[in-house]
Each structure stands twice: as structure tokens, then as C-alpha cells.
Short mmCIF file of N, CA and C in Angstrom, two decimals:
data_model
loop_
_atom_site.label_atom_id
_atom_site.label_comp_id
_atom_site.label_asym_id
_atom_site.label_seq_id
_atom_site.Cartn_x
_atom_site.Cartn_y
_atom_site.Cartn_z
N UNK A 1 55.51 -27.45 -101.55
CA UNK A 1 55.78 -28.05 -100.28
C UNK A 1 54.60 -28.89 -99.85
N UNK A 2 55.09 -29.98 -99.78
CA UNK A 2 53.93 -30.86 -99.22
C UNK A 2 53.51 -31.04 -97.37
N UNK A 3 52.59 -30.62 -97.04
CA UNK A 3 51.60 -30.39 -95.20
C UNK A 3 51.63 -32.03 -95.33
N UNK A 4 52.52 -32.46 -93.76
CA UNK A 4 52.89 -33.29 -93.53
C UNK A 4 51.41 -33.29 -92.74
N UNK A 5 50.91 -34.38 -92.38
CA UNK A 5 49.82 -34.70 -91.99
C UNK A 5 49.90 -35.71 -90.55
N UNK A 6 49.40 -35.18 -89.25
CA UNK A 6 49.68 -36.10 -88.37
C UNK A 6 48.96 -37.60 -88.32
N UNK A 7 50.00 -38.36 -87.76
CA UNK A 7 49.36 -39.63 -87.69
C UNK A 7 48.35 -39.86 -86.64
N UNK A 8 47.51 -41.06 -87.16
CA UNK A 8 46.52 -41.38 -86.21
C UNK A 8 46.92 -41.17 -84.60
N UNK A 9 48.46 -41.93 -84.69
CA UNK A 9 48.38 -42.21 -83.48
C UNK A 9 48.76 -41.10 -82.50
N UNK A 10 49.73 -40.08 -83.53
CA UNK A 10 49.90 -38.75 -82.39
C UNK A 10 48.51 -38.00 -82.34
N UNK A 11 47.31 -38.08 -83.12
CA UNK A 11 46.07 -37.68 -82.65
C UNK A 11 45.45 -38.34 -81.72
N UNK A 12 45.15 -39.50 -81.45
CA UNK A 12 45.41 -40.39 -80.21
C UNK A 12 45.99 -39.81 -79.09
N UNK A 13 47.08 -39.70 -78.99
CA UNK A 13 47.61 -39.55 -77.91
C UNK A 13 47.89 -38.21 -77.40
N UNK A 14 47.28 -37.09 -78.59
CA UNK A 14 46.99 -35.62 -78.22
C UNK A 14 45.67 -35.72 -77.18
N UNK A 15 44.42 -36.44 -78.09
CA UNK A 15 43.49 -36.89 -77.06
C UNK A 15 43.71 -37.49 -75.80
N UNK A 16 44.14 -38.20 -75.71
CA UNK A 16 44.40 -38.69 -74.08
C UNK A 16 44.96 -38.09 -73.38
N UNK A 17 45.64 -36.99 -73.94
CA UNK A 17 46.23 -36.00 -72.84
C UNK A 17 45.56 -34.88 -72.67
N UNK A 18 44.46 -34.22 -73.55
CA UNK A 18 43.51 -33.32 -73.02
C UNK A 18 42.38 -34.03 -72.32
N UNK A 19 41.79 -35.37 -72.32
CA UNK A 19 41.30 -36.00 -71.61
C UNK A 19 41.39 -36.06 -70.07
N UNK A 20 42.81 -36.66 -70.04
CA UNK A 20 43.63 -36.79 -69.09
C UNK A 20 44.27 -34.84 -68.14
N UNK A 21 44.16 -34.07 -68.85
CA UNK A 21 43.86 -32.84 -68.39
C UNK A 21 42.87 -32.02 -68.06
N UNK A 22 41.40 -32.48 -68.66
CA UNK A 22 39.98 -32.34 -68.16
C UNK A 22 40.00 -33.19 -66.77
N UNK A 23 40.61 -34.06 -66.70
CA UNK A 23 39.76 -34.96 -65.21
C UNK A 23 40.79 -34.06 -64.12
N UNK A 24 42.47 -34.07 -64.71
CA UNK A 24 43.08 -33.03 -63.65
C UNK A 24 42.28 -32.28 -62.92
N UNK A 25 41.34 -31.07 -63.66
CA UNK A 25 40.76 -30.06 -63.50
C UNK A 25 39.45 -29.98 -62.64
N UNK A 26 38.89 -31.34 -63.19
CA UNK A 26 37.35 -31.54 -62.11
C UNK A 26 37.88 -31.87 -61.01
N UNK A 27 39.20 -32.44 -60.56
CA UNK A 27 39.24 -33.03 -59.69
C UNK A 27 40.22 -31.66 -58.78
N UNK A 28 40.47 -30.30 -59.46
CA UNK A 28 40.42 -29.15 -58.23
C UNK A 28 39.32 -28.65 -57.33
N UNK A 29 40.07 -27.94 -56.25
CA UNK A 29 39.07 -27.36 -55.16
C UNK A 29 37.90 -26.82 -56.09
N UNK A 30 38.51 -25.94 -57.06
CA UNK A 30 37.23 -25.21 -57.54
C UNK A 30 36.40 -25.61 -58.36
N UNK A 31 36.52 -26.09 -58.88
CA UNK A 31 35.10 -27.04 -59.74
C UNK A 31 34.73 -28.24 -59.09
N UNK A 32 35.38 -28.90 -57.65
CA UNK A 32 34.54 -29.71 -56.51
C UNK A 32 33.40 -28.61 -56.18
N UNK A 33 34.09 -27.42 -56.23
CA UNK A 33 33.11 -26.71 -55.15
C UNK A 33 31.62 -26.14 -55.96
N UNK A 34 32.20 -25.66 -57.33
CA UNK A 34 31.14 -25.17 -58.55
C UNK A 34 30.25 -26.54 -58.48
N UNK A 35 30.78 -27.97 -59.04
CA UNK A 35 29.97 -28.64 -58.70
C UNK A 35 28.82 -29.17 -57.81
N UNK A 36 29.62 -29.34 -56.27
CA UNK A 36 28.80 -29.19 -55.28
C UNK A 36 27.84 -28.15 -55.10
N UNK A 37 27.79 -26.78 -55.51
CA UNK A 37 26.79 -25.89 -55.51
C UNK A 37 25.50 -26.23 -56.96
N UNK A 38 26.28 -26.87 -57.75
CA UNK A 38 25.24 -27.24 -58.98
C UNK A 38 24.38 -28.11 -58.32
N UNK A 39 24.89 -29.26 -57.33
CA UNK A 39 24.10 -30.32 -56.89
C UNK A 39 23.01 -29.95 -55.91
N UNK A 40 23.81 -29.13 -55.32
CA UNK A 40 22.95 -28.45 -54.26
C UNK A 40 21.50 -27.61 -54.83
N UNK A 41 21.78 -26.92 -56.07
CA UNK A 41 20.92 -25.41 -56.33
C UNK A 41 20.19 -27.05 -56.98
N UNK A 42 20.35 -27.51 -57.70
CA UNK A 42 19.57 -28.84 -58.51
C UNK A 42 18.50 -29.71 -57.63
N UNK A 43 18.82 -29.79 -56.24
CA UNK A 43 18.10 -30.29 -55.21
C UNK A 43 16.97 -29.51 -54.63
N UNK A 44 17.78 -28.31 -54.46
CA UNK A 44 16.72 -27.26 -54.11
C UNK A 44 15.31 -26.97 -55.10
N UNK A 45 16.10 -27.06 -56.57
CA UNK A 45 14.81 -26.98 -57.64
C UNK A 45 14.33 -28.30 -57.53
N UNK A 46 14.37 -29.17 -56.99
CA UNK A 46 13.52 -30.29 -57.48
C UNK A 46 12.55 -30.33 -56.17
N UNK A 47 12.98 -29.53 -54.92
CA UNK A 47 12.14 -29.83 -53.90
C UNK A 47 10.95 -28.89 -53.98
N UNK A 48 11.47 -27.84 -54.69
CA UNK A 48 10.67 -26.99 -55.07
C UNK A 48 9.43 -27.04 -55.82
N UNK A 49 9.81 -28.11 -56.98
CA UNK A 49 9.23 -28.49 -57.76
C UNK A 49 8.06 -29.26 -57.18
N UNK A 50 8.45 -30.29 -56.40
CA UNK A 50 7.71 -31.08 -55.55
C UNK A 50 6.82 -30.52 -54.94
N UNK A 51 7.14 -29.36 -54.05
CA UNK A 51 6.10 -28.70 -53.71
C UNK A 51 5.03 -27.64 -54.32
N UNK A 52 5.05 -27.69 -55.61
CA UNK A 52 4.20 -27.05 -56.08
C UNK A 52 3.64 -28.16 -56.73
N UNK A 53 4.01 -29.46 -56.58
CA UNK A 53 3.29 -30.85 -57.22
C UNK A 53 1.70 -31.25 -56.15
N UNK A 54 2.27 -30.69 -55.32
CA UNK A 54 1.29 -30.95 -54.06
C UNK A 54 0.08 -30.34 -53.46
N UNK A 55 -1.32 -31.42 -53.59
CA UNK A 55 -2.28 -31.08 -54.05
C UNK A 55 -3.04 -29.50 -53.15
N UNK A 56 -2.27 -28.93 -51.61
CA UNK A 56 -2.62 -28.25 -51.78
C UNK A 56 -1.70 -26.32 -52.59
N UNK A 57 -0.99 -27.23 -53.28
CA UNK A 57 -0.45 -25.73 -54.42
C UNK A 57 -1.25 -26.24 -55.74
N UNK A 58 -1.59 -27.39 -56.08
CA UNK A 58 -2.39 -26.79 -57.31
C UNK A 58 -3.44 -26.71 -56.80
N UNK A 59 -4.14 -26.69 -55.85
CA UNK A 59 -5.40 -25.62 -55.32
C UNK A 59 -5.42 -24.09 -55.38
N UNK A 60 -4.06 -24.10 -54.81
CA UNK A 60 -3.75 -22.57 -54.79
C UNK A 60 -3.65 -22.11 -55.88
N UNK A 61 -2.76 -22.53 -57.37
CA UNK A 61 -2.71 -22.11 -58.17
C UNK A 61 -4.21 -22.20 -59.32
N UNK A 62 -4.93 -22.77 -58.88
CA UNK A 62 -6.27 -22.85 -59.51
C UNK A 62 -7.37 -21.64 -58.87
N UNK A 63 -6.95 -21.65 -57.85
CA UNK A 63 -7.94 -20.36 -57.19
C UNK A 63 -7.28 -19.15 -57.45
N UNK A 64 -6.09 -18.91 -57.95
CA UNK A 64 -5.41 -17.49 -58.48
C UNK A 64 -6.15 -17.76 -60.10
N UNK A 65 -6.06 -18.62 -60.21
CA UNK A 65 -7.05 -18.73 -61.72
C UNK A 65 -8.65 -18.14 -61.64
N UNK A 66 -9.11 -19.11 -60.90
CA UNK A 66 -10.09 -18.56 -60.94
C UNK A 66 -10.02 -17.09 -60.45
N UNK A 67 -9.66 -16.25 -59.69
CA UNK A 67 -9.65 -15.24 -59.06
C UNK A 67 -9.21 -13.79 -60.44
N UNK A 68 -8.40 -14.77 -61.18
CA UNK A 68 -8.15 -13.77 -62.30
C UNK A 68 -9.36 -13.24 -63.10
N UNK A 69 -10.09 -14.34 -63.15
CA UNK A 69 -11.01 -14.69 -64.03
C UNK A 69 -12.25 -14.15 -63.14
N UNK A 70 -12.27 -14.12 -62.17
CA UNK A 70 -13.43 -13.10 -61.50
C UNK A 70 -13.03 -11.26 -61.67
N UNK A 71 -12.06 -11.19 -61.50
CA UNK A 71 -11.18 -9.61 -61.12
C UNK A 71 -11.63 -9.53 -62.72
N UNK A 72 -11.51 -10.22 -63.89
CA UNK A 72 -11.14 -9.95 -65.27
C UNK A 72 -13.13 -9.94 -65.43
N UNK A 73 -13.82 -10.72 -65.02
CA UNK A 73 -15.40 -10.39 -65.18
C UNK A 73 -16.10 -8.93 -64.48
N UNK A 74 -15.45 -9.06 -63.22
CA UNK A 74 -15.54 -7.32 -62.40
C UNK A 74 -14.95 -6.36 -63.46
N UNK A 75 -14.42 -6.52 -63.91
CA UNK A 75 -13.84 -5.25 -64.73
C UNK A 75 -14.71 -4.99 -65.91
N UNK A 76 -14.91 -6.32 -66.81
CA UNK A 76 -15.83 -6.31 -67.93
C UNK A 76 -17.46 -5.53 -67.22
N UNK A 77 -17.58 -5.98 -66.27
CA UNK A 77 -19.38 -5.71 -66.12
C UNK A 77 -19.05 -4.14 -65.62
N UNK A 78 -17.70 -3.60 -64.97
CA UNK A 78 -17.69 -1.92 -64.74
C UNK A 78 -17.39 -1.59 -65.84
N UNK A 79 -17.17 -1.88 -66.72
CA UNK A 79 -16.73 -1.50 -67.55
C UNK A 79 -17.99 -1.13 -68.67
N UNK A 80 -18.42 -2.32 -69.05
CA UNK A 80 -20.06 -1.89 -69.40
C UNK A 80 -20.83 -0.87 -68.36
N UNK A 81 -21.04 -0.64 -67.17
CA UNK A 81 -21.59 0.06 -66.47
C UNK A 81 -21.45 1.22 -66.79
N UNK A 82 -20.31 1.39 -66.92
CA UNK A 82 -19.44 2.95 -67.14
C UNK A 82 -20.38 3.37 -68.61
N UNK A 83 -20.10 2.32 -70.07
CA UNK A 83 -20.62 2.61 -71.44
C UNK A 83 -22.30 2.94 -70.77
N UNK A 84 -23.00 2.01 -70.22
CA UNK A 84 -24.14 2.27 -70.21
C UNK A 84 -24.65 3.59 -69.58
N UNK A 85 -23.67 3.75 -68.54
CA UNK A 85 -24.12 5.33 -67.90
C UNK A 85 -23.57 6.20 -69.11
N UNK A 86 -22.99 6.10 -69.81
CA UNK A 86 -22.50 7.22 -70.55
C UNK A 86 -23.68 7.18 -71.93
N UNK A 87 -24.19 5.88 -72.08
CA UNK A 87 -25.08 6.28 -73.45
C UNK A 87 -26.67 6.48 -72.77
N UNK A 88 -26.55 6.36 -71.69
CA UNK A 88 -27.77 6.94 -71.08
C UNK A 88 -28.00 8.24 -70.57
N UNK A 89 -26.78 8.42 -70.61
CA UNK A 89 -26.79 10.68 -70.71
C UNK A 89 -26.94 10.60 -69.31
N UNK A 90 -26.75 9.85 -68.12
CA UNK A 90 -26.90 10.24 -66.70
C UNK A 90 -25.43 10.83 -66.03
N UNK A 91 -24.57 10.56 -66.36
CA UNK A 91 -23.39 10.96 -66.30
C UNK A 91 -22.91 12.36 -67.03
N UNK A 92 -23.53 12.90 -67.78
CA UNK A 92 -23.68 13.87 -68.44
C UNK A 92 -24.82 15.00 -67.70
N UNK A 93 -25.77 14.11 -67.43
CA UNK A 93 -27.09 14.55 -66.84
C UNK A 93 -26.57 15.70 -65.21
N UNK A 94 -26.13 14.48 -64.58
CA UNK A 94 -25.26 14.26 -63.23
C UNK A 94 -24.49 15.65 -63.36
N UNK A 95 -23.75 15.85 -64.30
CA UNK A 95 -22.70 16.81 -64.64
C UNK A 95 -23.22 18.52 -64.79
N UNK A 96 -24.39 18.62 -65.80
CA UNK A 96 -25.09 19.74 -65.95
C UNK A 96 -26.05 20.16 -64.36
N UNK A 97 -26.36 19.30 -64.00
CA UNK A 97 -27.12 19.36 -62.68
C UNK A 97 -26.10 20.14 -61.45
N UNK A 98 -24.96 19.45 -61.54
CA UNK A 98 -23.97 20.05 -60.56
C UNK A 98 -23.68 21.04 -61.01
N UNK A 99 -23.37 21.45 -62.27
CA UNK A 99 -22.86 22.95 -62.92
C UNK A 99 -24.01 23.51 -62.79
N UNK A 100 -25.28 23.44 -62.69
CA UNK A 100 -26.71 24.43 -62.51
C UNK A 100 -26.78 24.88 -60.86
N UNK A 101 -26.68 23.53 -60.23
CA UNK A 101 -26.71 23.63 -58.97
C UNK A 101 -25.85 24.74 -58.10
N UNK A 102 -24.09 24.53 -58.92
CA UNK A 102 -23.00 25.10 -58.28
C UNK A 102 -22.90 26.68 -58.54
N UNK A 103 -24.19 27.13 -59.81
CA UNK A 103 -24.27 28.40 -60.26
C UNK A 103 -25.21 29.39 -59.60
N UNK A 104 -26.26 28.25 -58.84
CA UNK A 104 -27.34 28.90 -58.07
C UNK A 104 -26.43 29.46 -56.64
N UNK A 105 -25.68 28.19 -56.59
CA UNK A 105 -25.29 28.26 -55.03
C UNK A 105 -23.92 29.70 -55.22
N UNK A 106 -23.29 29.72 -56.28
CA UNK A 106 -22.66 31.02 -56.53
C UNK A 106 -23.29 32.53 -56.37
N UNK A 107 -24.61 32.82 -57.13
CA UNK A 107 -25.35 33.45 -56.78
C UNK A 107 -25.94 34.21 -55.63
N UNK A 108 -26.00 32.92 -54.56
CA UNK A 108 -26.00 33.53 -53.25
C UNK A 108 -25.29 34.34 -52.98
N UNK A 109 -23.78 34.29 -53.50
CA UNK A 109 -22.71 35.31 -53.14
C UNK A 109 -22.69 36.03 -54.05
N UNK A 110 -23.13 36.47 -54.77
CA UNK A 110 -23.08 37.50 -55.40
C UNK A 110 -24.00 38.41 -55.47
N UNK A 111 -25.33 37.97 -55.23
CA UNK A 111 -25.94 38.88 -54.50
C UNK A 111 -26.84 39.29 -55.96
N UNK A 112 -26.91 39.14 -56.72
CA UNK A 112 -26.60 39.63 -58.39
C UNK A 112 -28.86 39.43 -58.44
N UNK A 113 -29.21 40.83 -58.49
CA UNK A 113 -30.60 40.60 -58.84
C UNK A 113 -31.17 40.00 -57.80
N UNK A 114 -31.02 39.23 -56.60
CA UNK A 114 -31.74 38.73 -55.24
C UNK A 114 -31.98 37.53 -56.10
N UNK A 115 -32.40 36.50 -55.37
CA UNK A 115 -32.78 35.01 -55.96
C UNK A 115 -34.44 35.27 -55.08
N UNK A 116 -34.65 34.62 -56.29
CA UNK A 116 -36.53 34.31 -56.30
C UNK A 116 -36.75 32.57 -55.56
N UNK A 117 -38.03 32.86 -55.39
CA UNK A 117 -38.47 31.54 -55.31
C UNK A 117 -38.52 30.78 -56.26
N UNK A 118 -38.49 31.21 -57.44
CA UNK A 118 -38.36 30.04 -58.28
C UNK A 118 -36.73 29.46 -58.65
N UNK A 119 -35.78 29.85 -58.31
CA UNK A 119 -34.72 29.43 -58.07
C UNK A 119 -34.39 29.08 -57.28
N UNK A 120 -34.84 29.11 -56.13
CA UNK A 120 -34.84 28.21 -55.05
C UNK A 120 -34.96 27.00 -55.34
N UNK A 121 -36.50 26.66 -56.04
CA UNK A 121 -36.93 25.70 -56.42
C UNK A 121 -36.20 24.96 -57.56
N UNK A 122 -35.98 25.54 -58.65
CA UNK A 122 -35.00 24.66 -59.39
C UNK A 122 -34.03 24.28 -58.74
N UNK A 123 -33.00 24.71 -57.70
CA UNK A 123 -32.24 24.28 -57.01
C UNK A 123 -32.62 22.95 -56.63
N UNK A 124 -33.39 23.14 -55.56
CA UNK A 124 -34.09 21.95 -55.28
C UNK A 124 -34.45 20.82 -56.28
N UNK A 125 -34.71 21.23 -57.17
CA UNK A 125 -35.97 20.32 -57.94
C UNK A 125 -34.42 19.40 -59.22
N UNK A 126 -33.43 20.48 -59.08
CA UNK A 126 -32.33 19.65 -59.86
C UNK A 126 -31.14 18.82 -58.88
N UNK A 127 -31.42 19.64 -57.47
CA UNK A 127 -30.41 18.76 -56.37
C UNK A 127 -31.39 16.87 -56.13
N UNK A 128 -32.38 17.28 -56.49
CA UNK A 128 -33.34 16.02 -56.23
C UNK A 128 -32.62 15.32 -57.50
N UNK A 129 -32.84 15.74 -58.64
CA UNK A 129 -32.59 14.90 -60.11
C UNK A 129 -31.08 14.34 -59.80
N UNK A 130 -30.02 14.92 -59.31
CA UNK A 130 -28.87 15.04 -59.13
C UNK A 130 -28.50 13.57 -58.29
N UNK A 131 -29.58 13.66 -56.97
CA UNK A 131 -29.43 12.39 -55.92
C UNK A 131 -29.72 11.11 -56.67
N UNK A 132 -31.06 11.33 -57.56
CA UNK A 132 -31.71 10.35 -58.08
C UNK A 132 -30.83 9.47 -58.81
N UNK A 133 -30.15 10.53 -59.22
CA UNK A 133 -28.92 9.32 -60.75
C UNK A 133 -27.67 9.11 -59.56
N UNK A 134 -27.64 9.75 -58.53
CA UNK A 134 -25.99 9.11 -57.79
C UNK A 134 -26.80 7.73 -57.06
N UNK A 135 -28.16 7.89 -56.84
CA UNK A 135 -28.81 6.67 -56.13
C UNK A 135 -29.18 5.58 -57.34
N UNK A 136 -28.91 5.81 -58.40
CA UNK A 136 -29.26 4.64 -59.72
C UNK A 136 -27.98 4.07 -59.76
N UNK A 137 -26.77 5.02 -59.65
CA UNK A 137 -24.97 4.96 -59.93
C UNK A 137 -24.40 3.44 -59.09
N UNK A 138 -25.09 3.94 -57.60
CA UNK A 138 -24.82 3.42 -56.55
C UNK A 138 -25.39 1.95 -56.61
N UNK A 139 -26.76 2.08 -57.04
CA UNK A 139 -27.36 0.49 -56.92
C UNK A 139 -27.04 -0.36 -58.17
N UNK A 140 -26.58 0.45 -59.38
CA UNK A 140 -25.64 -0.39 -60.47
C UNK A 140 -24.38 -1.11 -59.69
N UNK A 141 -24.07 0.14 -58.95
CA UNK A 141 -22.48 -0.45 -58.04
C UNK A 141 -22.43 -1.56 -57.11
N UNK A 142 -23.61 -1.55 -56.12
CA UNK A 142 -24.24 -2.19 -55.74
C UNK A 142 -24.40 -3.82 -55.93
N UNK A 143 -25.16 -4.13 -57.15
CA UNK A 143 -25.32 -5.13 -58.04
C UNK A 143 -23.99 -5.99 -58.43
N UNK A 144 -23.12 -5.24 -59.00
CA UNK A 144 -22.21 -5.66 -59.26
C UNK A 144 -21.36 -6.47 -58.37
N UNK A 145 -20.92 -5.76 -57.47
CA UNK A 145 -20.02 -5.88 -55.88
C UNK A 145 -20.82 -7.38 -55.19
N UNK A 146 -22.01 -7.23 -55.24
CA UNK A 146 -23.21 -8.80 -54.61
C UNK A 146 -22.84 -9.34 -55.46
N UNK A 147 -22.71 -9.59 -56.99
CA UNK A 147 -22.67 -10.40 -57.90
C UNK A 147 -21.14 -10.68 -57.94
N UNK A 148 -20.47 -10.45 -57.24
CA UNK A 148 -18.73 -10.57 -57.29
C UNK A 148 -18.85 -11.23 -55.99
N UNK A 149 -19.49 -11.08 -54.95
CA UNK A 149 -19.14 -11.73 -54.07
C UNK A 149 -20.19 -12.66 -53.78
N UNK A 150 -21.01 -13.39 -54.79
CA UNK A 150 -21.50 -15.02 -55.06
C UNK A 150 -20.32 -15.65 -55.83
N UNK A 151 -19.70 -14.82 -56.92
CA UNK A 151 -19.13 -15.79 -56.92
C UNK A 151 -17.65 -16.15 -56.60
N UNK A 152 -17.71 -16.17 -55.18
CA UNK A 152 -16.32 -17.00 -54.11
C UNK A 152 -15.59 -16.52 -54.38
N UNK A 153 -15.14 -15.21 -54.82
CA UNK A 153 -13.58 -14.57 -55.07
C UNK A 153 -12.85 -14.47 -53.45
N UNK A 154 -13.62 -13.86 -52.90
CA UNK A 154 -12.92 -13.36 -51.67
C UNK A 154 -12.61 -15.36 -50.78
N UNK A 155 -13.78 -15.72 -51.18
CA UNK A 155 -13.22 -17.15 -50.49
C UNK A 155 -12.13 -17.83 -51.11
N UNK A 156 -12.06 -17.82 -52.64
CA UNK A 156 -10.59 -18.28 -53.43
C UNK A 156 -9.43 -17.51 -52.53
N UNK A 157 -9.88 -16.15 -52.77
CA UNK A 157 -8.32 -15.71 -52.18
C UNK A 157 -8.07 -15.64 -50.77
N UNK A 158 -8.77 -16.07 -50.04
CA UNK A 158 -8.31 -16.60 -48.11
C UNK A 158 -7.62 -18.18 -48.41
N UNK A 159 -8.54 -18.96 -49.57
CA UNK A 159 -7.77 -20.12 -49.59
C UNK A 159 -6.42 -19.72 -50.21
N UNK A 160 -6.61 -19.59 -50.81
CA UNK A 160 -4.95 -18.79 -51.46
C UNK A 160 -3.79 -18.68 -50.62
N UNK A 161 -4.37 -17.43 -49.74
CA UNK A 161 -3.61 -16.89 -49.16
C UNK A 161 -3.19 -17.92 -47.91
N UNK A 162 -4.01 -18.43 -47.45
CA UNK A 162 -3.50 -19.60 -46.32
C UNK A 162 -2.87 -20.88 -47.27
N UNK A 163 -2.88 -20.93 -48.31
CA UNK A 163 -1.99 -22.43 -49.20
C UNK A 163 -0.52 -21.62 -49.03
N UNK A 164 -0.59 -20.48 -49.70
CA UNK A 164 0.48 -19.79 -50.02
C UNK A 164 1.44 -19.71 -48.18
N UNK A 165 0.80 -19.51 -47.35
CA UNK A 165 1.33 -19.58 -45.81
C UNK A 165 1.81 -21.01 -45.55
N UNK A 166 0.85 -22.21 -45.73
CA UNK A 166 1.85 -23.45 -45.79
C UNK A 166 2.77 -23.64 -46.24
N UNK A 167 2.70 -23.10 -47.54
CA UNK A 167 3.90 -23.76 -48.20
C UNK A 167 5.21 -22.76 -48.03
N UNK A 168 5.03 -21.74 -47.46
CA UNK A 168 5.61 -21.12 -47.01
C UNK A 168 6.62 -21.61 -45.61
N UNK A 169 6.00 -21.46 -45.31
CA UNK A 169 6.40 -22.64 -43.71
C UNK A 169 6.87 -23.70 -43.90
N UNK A 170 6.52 -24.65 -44.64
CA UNK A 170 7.36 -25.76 -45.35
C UNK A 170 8.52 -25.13 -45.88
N UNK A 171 8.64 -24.57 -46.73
CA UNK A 171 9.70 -24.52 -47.64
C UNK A 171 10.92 -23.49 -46.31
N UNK A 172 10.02 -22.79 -45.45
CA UNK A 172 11.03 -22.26 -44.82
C UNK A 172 12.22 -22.78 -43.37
N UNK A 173 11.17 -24.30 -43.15
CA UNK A 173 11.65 -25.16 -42.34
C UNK A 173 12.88 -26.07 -42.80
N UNK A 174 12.40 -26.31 -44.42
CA UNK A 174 13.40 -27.24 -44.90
C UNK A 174 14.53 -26.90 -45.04
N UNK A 175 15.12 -25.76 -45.32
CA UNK A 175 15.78 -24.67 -45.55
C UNK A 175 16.54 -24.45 -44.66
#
């Protein structure tokens, strides 16, 4: 059996009638209306767009840069702080001092043999060692926190935060 094969022209004129049945279709309520919301959401992204074109949002978005990049240096230099107290045995130091300290001060209550003057004195003499490294802890902490706030983080992020309020207000007026 020989597959009769359609002619050009009834392929032709199959086309012009699904053609001619696509425009039917754009031209219902509901794809006026799908459309009109495409045009609409398409406007909205481009105003959007616009406003982050505008020189004060790439300020803003440059000072969240930089700001990353400060938060990401604060972390690196605690972060070393932390290694350095730990290979300097003061954090360790810190630790045995409080467990000596917290054993004397147990003692009292227990009454165990009376405490001498010379445990008194180690008390003392390790509550001193004890302050000494939370007062080294502190002025590492110290250092750091001054050296974070030369460089302009907290001023990036007020600018920030007031770009981010304009454009806020803009975008909420247009709207």
C-alpha cells in the first residue's frame, strides 16, 4: 500500500488555520490579561533595575562589600588571637588557675585540715596570675575592636543602612 502524501498546498492551508487559531486565542480575555501582567511585572523589573543603577545603590552595594571584607578580617585576626592564646598556654594557664583557685575556695567548706597561711597565699598569688592573663585577653580584645573601628565599618554600614532607606522610600512611593 502506497502513504498518500499531503500536498503542499493542504499543508499550507493546515498552517494558516493554526495560525489563524493562535491570534483567535491572544486575542481572549485571558491571555489579554496574562499578557498585561507580563508587561506590567517586566516594567516593574526594569524600574527596579534602574534603581539599583543609581549611584547612590552602587554605594550601598560597595560598602556591604567592603563591610564583608572587614567582618571577614575581624574574624581572621580573632581567630589568630584565639591560636595564639592557645599556643601560648594562657588559656590553659587561665584554666588550671581557676581549677586551683575553685579548690582552695572549696576547702573553706570543708573544713578538711584548717587552711594555712600559705594557702591563703597561693590563693592570692594564683587569683593575681589568673587577672593578669584575663587583663592580656582583654587588651588583645581591645586592639582588635580599635583596629576594626579605623577601619570605617560601622561608618560603611550607617551609609548602608540610610542608602538602603532611600531607596526604600523610592521604590515604595512609586508603587
Amino acid at each position: 500500500m502506497e502513504e498518500k502524501k499531503p500536498s503542499k498546498l493542504s499543508e499550507i492551508r493546515a498552517t494558516a488555520f493554526d495560525a489563524v487559531e493562535i491570534i483567535r486565542q491572544i486575542g481572549t480575555p485571558g491571555v489579554l490579561e496574562s499578557l498585561t501582567n507580563v508587561k506590567e511585572t517586566a516594567s516593574k523589573l526594569n524600574e527596579i533595575i534602574q534603581g539599583l543603577q543609581t549611584p547612590e545603590m552602587v554605594k550601598n552595594i560597595e560598602n556591604f562589600r567592603i563591610i564583608s571584607e572587614n567582618i571577614n578580617d575581624t574574624a581572621t585576626k580573632m581567630q589568630n588571637i584565639a591560636r595564639d592564646l592557645k599556643e601560648t598556654g594562657v588559656i590553659n594557664k587561665t584554666t588550671s588557675l581557676i581549677d586551683s583557685a575553685k579548690k582552695k575556695i572549696d576547702s573553706f567548706d570543708n573544713g578538711e585540715n584548717g587552711i594555712s597561711g600559705k594557702d591563703i597565699h597561693n590563693v592570692i598569688v594564683s587569683t593575681q596570675e589568673m587577672f593578669s592573663s584575663i587583663k592580656g585577653l582583654v587588651n588583645e580584645i581591645t586592639e582588635t575592636v580599635s583596629s576594626s573601628k579605623k577601619s570605617d565599618t560601622i561608618t560603611n554600614v550607617q551609609e548602608t543602612i540610610r542608602g538602603a532607606s532611600e531607596i526604600y522610600k523610592t521604590v515604595a512611593s512609586s508603587v
